[in-house]
Short mmCIF file of C-alpha atoms in Angstrom, two decimals:
data_model
loop_
_atom_site.label_atom_id
_atom_site.label_comp_id
_atom_site.label_asym_id
_atom_site.label_seq_id
_atom_site.Cartn_x
_atom_site.Cartn_y
_atom_site.Cartn_z
CA MET D 1 -85.95 -125.72 4.94
CA SER D 2 -85.45 -121.98 4.13
CA ASP D 3 -86.20 -120.63 1.29
CA GLY D 4 -82.54 -119.80 0.54
CA ILE D 5 -82.38 -123.32 0.33
CA MET D 6 -84.95 -124.31 -2.44
CA SER D 7 -84.41 -121.26 -4.75
CA LYS D 8 -82.47 -123.19 -7.60
CA ALA D 9 -83.10 -120.19 -10.54
CA ALA D 10 -82.38 -121.99 -13.98
CA THR D 11 -81.14 -124.77 -12.15
CA MET D 12 -82.13 -128.35 -10.69
CA GLU D 13 -80.74 -131.03 -8.12
CA ILE D 14 -80.27 -134.10 -10.15
CA PRO D 15 -80.50 -136.92 -7.49
CA ILE D 16 -78.17 -139.65 -8.20
CA SER D 17 -79.92 -143.33 -7.19
CA SER D 18 -77.89 -146.52 -6.59
CA ASN D 19 -78.68 -150.00 -4.81
CA GLY D 20 -75.72 -149.49 -2.87
CA ASP D 21 -73.63 -151.89 -5.03
CA THR D 22 -70.69 -150.33 -5.89
CA GLY D 23 -68.80 -153.42 -6.82
CA SER D 24 -69.97 -153.47 -10.36
CA LEU D 25 -69.23 -149.72 -10.98
CA PRO D 26 -66.57 -149.24 -13.71
CA GLU D 27 -63.19 -147.64 -12.82
CA ASP D 28 -63.70 -143.63 -13.31
CA ASP D 29 -60.31 -141.97 -13.92
CA SER D 30 -61.88 -138.57 -14.06
CA LEU D 31 -62.66 -139.32 -10.45
CA GLU D 32 -58.92 -139.59 -9.11
CA GLN D 33 -58.38 -136.21 -11.57
CA ASP D 34 -61.09 -134.44 -9.79
CA LEU D 35 -59.88 -135.08 -6.31
CA GLN D 36 -56.63 -133.87 -7.32
CA GLN D 37 -58.11 -130.57 -8.66
CA VAL D 38 -60.26 -130.26 -5.14
CA MET D 39 -56.49 -130.80 -3.54
CA VAL D 40 -54.32 -128.53 -5.21
CA SER D 41 -56.08 -125.11 -4.81
CA GLY D 42 -54.34 -125.17 -0.99
CA PRO D 43 -54.13 -122.09 1.32
CA ASN D 44 -51.98 -119.04 0.12
CA LEU D 45 -49.98 -118.89 3.66
CA ASN D 46 -47.81 -115.97 1.95
CA GLU D 47 -50.78 -113.99 2.38
CA THR D 48 -51.27 -113.84 5.59
CA SER D 49 -51.56 -110.08 7.08
CA ILE D 50 -49.61 -109.34 10.53
CA VAL D 51 -52.55 -108.09 13.18
CA SER D 52 -50.73 -108.08 15.91
CA GLY D 53 -48.84 -104.48 15.83
CA GLY D 54 -45.04 -103.64 15.95
CA TYR D 55 -44.15 -103.74 12.14
CA GLY D 56 -45.29 -100.89 10.06
CA GLY D 57 -47.93 -99.72 12.59
CA THR D 58 -47.63 -97.12 15.70
CA ALA D 59 -45.35 -99.05 17.79
CA GLU D 60 -46.69 -99.91 21.27
CA GLY D 61 -45.16 -98.20 24.01
CA ILE D 62 -43.36 -95.05 22.33
CA ILE D 63 -44.50 -91.96 24.23
CA PRO D 64 -44.63 -88.72 22.20
CA THR D 65 -42.34 -85.66 22.91
CA SER D 66 -45.00 -83.61 24.42
CA THR D 67 -46.16 -85.77 27.09
CA ILE D 68 -42.40 -86.21 28.40
CA LYS D 69 -41.85 -82.42 28.71
CA GLY D 70 -44.92 -82.43 31.05
CA SER D 71 -44.33 -85.07 33.21
CA GLY D 72 -41.06 -86.40 35.26
CA LEU D 73 -42.02 -89.97 34.84
CA HIS D 74 -40.20 -92.40 33.18
CA GLN D 75 -42.38 -94.68 30.61
CA PRO D 76 -41.24 -98.37 30.98
CA HIS D 77 -40.73 -99.90 27.53
CA PRO D 78 -42.07 -103.48 26.59
CA SER D 79 -39.61 -106.13 26.03
CA PRO D 80 -38.76 -106.55 22.29
CA ALA D 81 -38.46 -110.51 22.72
CA VAL D 82 -41.82 -110.27 24.33
CA GLY D 83 -43.24 -108.13 21.18
CA GLY D 84 -41.71 -110.41 18.83
CA GLU D 85 -43.15 -113.48 20.65
CA GLU D 86 -46.73 -112.26 20.32
CA VAL D 87 -46.19 -111.20 16.40
CA VAL D 88 -45.03 -114.83 15.53
CA ARG D 89 -47.85 -116.27 17.50
CA GLY D 90 -50.40 -114.29 15.72
CA ILE D 91 -48.91 -115.16 12.33
CA ALA D 92 -49.08 -118.91 13.58
CA VAL D 93 -52.45 -118.71 14.69
CA GLU D 94 -53.72 -116.93 11.55
CA LYS D 95 -51.98 -119.57 9.20
CA PHE D 96 -53.90 -122.18 11.54
CA ASP D 97 -57.09 -121.07 10.83
CA ILE D 98 -56.53 -120.68 7.32
CA VAL D 99 -55.00 -124.30 6.80
CA LYS D 100 -58.20 -125.30 8.96
CA LYS D 101 -60.60 -124.03 6.76
CA TRP D 102 -59.25 -124.85 3.61
CA GLY D 103 -58.88 -128.30 5.25
CA ILE D 104 -62.76 -128.49 6.25
CA ASN D 105 -64.08 -127.04 2.96
CA THR D 106 -61.71 -129.67 1.04
CA TYR D 107 -63.18 -132.55 3.40
CA LYS D 108 -66.69 -131.12 2.31
CA CYS D 109 -66.05 -130.94 -1.50
CA THR D 110 -64.56 -134.48 -1.52
CA LYS D 111 -67.18 -135.91 0.23
CA GLN D 112 -69.42 -134.19 -2.22
CA LEU D 113 -67.79 -135.44 -5.47
CA ILE D 114 -67.57 -139.14 -3.93
CA SER D 115 -71.18 -138.66 -2.67
CA GLU D 116 -72.12 -137.83 -6.49
CA ARG D 117 -69.82 -140.44 -8.47
CA PHE D 118 -71.33 -143.21 -6.70
CA GLY D 119 -74.87 -142.21 -6.47
CA ARG D 120 -75.54 -141.24 -2.99
CA GLY D 121 -76.27 -137.61 -3.51
CA SER D 122 -77.56 -134.97 -5.77
CA ARG D 123 -75.78 -132.21 -7.80
CA THR D 124 -77.11 -128.85 -8.86
CA VAL D 125 -77.25 -128.73 -12.91
CA ASP D 126 -77.83 -125.98 -15.07
CA LEU D 127 -78.75 -128.31 -18.07
CA GLU D 128 -78.53 -125.03 -20.46
CA LEU D 129 -75.32 -124.01 -19.63
CA GLU D 130 -73.61 -127.21 -19.27
CA THR D 131 -74.84 -128.16 -22.91
CA GLN D 132 -73.00 -125.01 -23.89
CA ILE D 133 -69.96 -125.81 -21.82
CA GLU D 134 -69.60 -129.33 -23.32
CA LEU D 135 -69.95 -128.19 -26.82
CA LEU D 136 -67.34 -125.71 -26.21
CA ARG D 137 -64.90 -128.25 -25.44
CA GLU D 138 -65.96 -130.52 -28.17
CA THR D 139 -65.52 -127.40 -30.52
CA LYS D 140 -61.74 -126.36 -29.26
CA ARG D 141 -61.01 -130.18 -29.27
CA LYS D 142 -62.06 -130.27 -33.44
CA TYR D 143 -60.01 -126.75 -33.89
CA GLU D 144 -57.32 -128.08 -32.32
CA CYS D 145 -57.24 -130.70 -35.10
CA VAL D 146 -57.87 -128.14 -37.72
CA LEU D 147 -54.74 -126.02 -36.18
CA GLN D 148 -52.40 -129.37 -36.02
CA LEU D 149 -52.97 -129.98 -39.67
CA ALA D 150 -52.77 -126.53 -40.87
CA ARG D 151 -49.65 -126.42 -39.08
CA ALA D 152 -48.55 -129.66 -40.75
CA PHE D 153 -49.26 -128.40 -44.37
CA THR D 154 -47.18 -125.34 -43.22
CA ASN D 155 -44.11 -127.12 -42.72
CA HIS D 156 -44.39 -129.71 -45.32
CA PHE D 157 -45.16 -126.77 -47.84
CA TYR D 158 -42.43 -124.60 -46.81
CA SER D 159 -40.13 -127.61 -47.34
CA LEU D 160 -41.56 -127.87 -50.99
CA VAL D 161 -40.81 -123.99 -51.36
CA GLN D 162 -37.37 -124.63 -50.27
CA THR D 163 -37.16 -127.49 -52.75
CA GLN D 164 -37.96 -125.17 -55.76
CA HIS D 165 -35.51 -122.98 -54.60
CA ALA D 166 -32.82 -125.14 -54.91
CA LEU D 167 -33.97 -126.69 -58.29
CA GLY D 168 -34.72 -123.15 -59.84
CA ASP D 169 -30.77 -122.37 -58.65
CA ALA D 170 -29.34 -125.84 -60.26
CA PHE D 171 -31.49 -124.94 -63.37
CA ALA D 172 -29.79 -121.64 -63.68
CA ASP D 173 -26.77 -122.73 -62.83
CA LEU D 174 -26.55 -125.39 -65.75
CA SER D 175 -28.45 -122.92 -67.80
CA GLN D 176 -25.29 -120.99 -68.01
CA LYS D 177 -22.84 -124.06 -68.48
CA SER D 178 -24.67 -126.10 -70.98
CA PRO D 179 -25.29 -124.23 -74.05
CA GLU D 180 -26.69 -126.72 -76.00
CA LEU D 181 -29.59 -126.76 -73.56
CA GLN D 182 -29.24 -122.95 -72.34
CA GLU D 183 -32.98 -122.35 -73.29
CA GLU D 184 -34.51 -125.35 -71.76
CA PHE D 185 -33.13 -125.04 -68.57
CA GLY D 186 -33.44 -121.38 -68.51
CA TYR D 187 -37.49 -121.42 -68.62
CA ASN D 188 -37.25 -124.36 -66.19
CA ALA D 189 -35.26 -122.03 -63.67
CA GLU D 190 -37.73 -119.31 -64.24
CA THR D 191 -40.86 -121.82 -63.66
CA GLN D 192 -39.47 -122.55 -60.14
CA LYS D 193 -38.48 -119.19 -59.30
CA LEU D 194 -41.87 -118.04 -59.95
CA LEU D 195 -43.77 -120.88 -58.17
CA CYS D 196 -41.26 -120.33 -55.44
CA LYS D 197 -42.11 -117.00 -55.03
CA ASN D 198 -46.06 -117.61 -55.16
CA GLY D 199 -45.31 -120.55 -52.90
CA GLU D 200 -43.97 -118.12 -50.13
CA THR D 201 -47.17 -115.50 -50.87
CA LEU D 202 -49.34 -118.42 -50.02
CA LEU D 203 -47.58 -119.48 -46.91
CA GLY D 204 -47.74 -116.12 -45.77
CA ALA D 205 -51.50 -116.43 -45.93
CA VAL D 206 -51.61 -119.76 -44.48
CA ASN D 207 -49.28 -118.71 -41.19
CA PHE D 208 -51.54 -115.61 -40.90
CA PHE D 209 -54.34 -118.57 -40.92
CA VAL D 210 -52.67 -120.76 -38.11
CA SER D 211 -51.58 -117.90 -36.13
CA SER D 212 -55.62 -116.21 -35.85
CA ILE D 213 -56.72 -119.92 -35.12
CA ASN D 214 -53.98 -120.55 -32.53
CA THR D 215 -55.15 -117.15 -30.71
CA LEU D 216 -58.73 -118.52 -31.02
CA VAL D 217 -57.95 -121.97 -29.38
CA ASN D 218 -55.26 -121.45 -27.08
CA LYS D 219 -56.01 -117.99 -25.71
CA THR D 220 -59.58 -116.92 -26.34
CA MET D 221 -61.14 -120.30 -25.59
CA GLU D 222 -58.64 -121.25 -23.07
CA ASP D 223 -59.73 -118.10 -21.20
CA THR D 224 -63.45 -119.05 -21.03
CA LEU D 225 -62.55 -122.44 -20.06
CA MET D 226 -60.51 -121.19 -17.15
CA THR D 227 -63.64 -119.30 -16.15
CA VAL D 228 -65.51 -122.66 -16.58
CA LYS D 229 -63.37 -124.72 -14.30
CA GLN D 230 -63.70 -122.04 -11.43
CA TYR D 231 -67.92 -122.26 -12.15
CA GLU D 232 -67.47 -126.05 -11.68
CA THR D 233 -65.55 -126.02 -8.49
CA ALA D 234 -67.97 -123.21 -6.97
CA ARG D 235 -70.89 -125.58 -8.05
CA LEU D 236 -69.14 -128.15 -6.11
CA GLU D 237 -68.34 -126.23 -2.99
CA TYR D 238 -72.10 -124.68 -3.11
CA ASP D 239 -73.77 -128.36 -3.26
CA ALA D 240 -70.88 -129.47 -0.48
CA TYR D 241 -72.68 -126.67 1.74
CA ARG D 242 -75.96 -127.07 0.68
CA THR D 243 -75.79 -130.86 1.37
CA ASP D 244 -74.30 -130.09 5.01
CA LEU D 245 -76.82 -127.67 5.49
CA GLU D 246 -79.74 -129.72 4.79
CA GLU D 247 -78.32 -132.55 7.16
CA LEU D 248 -78.36 -130.30 10.18
CA SER D 249 -81.51 -129.15 9.14
CA MET D 250 -83.26 -132.67 9.41
CA GLY D 251 -81.31 -133.10 13.08
CA PRO D 252 -82.25 -131.92 16.41
CA ARG D 253 -82.89 -128.12 17.30
CA ASP D 254 -81.14 -127.73 20.30
CA ALA D 255 -79.24 -124.75 21.47
CA SER D 256 -75.75 -126.11 19.90
CA THR D 257 -77.22 -127.34 16.69
CA LEU D 258 -79.27 -124.20 16.27
CA CYS D 259 -75.74 -122.16 16.46
CA ARG D 260 -74.22 -124.65 14.06
CA LEU D 261 -77.22 -124.15 11.73
CA ASP D 262 -76.95 -120.63 11.69
CA ALA D 263 -73.14 -120.92 10.62
CA ALA D 264 -74.13 -123.63 8.18
CA GLN D 265 -77.01 -121.25 6.81
CA SER D 266 -73.95 -118.04 6.31
CA GLN D 267 -71.68 -120.62 4.90
CA PHE D 268 -74.33 -122.12 2.37
CA GLN D 269 -75.36 -118.62 1.47
CA SER D 270 -71.77 -117.24 0.77
CA HIS D 271 -71.34 -120.24 -1.53
CA LYS D 272 -74.59 -119.75 -3.42
CA ASP D 273 -73.65 -116.07 -4.09
CA LYS D 274 -70.16 -117.02 -5.71
CA TYR D 275 -71.53 -119.88 -7.52
CA GLU D 276 -74.30 -117.86 -8.88
CA LYS D 277 -71.68 -115.18 -9.95
CA LEU D 278 -69.65 -117.35 -11.59
CA ARG D 279 -72.57 -118.96 -13.46
CA ALA D 280 -73.50 -115.59 -14.77
CA ASP D 281 -69.93 -114.86 -15.84
CA VAL D 282 -69.66 -118.20 -17.65
CA ALA D 283 -72.63 -117.51 -19.37
CA ILE D 284 -71.63 -113.93 -20.56
CA LYS D 285 -68.27 -115.50 -21.75
CA LEU D 286 -69.79 -118.26 -23.60
CA LYS D 287 -71.94 -115.85 -25.43
CA PHE D 288 -69.14 -113.47 -26.16
CA LEU D 289 -66.93 -116.52 -27.44
CA GLU D 290 -69.47 -117.40 -29.67
CA GLU D 291 -69.98 -114.38 -31.16
CA ASN D 292 -66.15 -113.48 -31.78
CA LYS D 293 -65.73 -117.34 -32.90
CA ILE D 294 -68.21 -116.64 -36.11
CA LYS D 295 -66.31 -113.34 -36.60
CA VAL D 296 -62.95 -114.94 -36.84
CA MET D 297 -63.37 -117.94 -38.47
CA HIS D 298 -65.67 -116.27 -41.09
CA LYS D 299 -62.51 -114.02 -42.06
CA GLN D 300 -59.75 -116.75 -41.92
CA LEU D 301 -61.75 -119.56 -43.73
CA LEU D 302 -62.48 -116.62 -46.60
CA LEU D 303 -58.88 -116.09 -46.75
CA PHE D 304 -57.42 -120.07 -46.96
CA HIS D 305 -60.17 -120.44 -49.25
CA ASN D 306 -59.05 -117.55 -51.62
CA ALA D 307 -55.38 -117.93 -51.21
CA ILE D 308 -55.35 -122.11 -52.30
CA SER D 309 -57.55 -121.47 -54.99
CA ALA D 310 -55.64 -118.39 -56.26
CA TYR D 311 -52.49 -120.65 -55.76
CA PHE D 312 -53.39 -123.84 -57.53
CA ALA D 313 -54.96 -122.34 -60.12
CA GLY D 314 -51.85 -120.51 -60.86
CA ASN D 315 -53.57 -116.91 -60.50
CA GLN D 316 -50.88 -114.80 -59.41
CA GLN D 317 -52.71 -111.76 -59.27
CA GLN D 318 -55.57 -112.94 -57.31
CA LEU D 319 -53.19 -114.35 -54.57
CA GLU D 320 -51.38 -110.72 -54.07
CA GLN D 321 -54.66 -109.16 -53.86
CA THR D 322 -55.85 -111.56 -51.36
CA LEU D 323 -53.00 -110.73 -48.75
CA LYS D 324 -53.60 -107.20 -49.65
CA GLN D 325 -57.34 -107.95 -48.72
CA PHE D 326 -56.44 -109.29 -45.29
CA ASN D 327 -53.59 -106.64 -44.56
CA ILE D 328 -50.92 -109.42 -44.53
CA LYS D 329 -47.42 -108.07 -45.20
CA LEU D 330 -44.36 -110.22 -46.27
CA LYS D 331 -40.81 -109.53 -45.20
CA THR D 332 -38.49 -108.09 -47.71
CA PRO D 333 -36.53 -110.31 -49.58
CA GLY D 334 -32.82 -111.08 -48.06
CA ALA D 335 -34.27 -111.06 -44.53
CA GLU D 336 -33.03 -113.64 -42.33
CA LYS D 337 -36.22 -115.31 -41.60
CA PRO D 338 -38.49 -116.47 -44.73
CA SER D 339 -40.76 -114.08 -45.67
CA TRP D 340 -43.87 -115.83 -44.75
CA LEU D 341 -43.34 -115.73 -41.00
CA GLU D 342 -44.67 -112.02 -40.74
CA GLU D 343 -47.99 -111.47 -40.14
CA GLN D 344 -50.11 -108.20 -39.25
#
């Protein structure tokens, strides 16, 4: 076994033992999902380049004018039909090779995945990195729950503010039409008007909170998890080609096998390099994501707390100061959209 196969820096192979009895294994829906993920990344035939000449390059059979002047010979031109057939044949062969390589890769990865799931193979595990990845997925699920609840709070509170606005208008109208209760209706109308104004200010703060959490969860975290998915695919490919190389290494060493062994070693090294690069990319992204998450959440949780506390304490000045502190601007009165919808 070569040193390249055995080097597992910061990783280890986890053998999965089995007694061969798969009838008692529970059904695993994730196996089908993983198989679909292996199959979904098919070959991109649209990126096939034309290598046979004739389009975009120097046309075969065209003689420069200087050559013609010095010679009375007439250079025969190739048949356009023959050249076109060669181009089509070249494209077809190239696309066939792409599909063939994709099919072989898919077969190896599917075989490795099933082998892992049913305990007949081993997989490379970076325990520290995979623990961090699982923690990120769990954190994302919890933040999504907070985001959903914050949006529900925004919708419910917006309905309350709209009701207060309508109630204030009704009190004001009755104040003008009921002389005997003018004062009572009047101060109730002013109270609802003030509550409505403070409510819109609070909605501005909560909407800013929702927008920031949404960006963190659905853009920043999702971007990191996309890299994680690429890393997990590269890990599966790496183990598939590692297993293939190990099986060939244990076979006979005739000329045919040695040729296949060299090819397998080259493919294994290529997938190993890809796996290690993506593993490093994931580690870096996880580190920066954690720093960014702490920074964003520190600011947003402080905003949410201060705004909610000031509103329910009836401290209008503190509520307005909170928006200034976090550079949140409301739309001017009379705008088409509610004033709380704009954040900066």
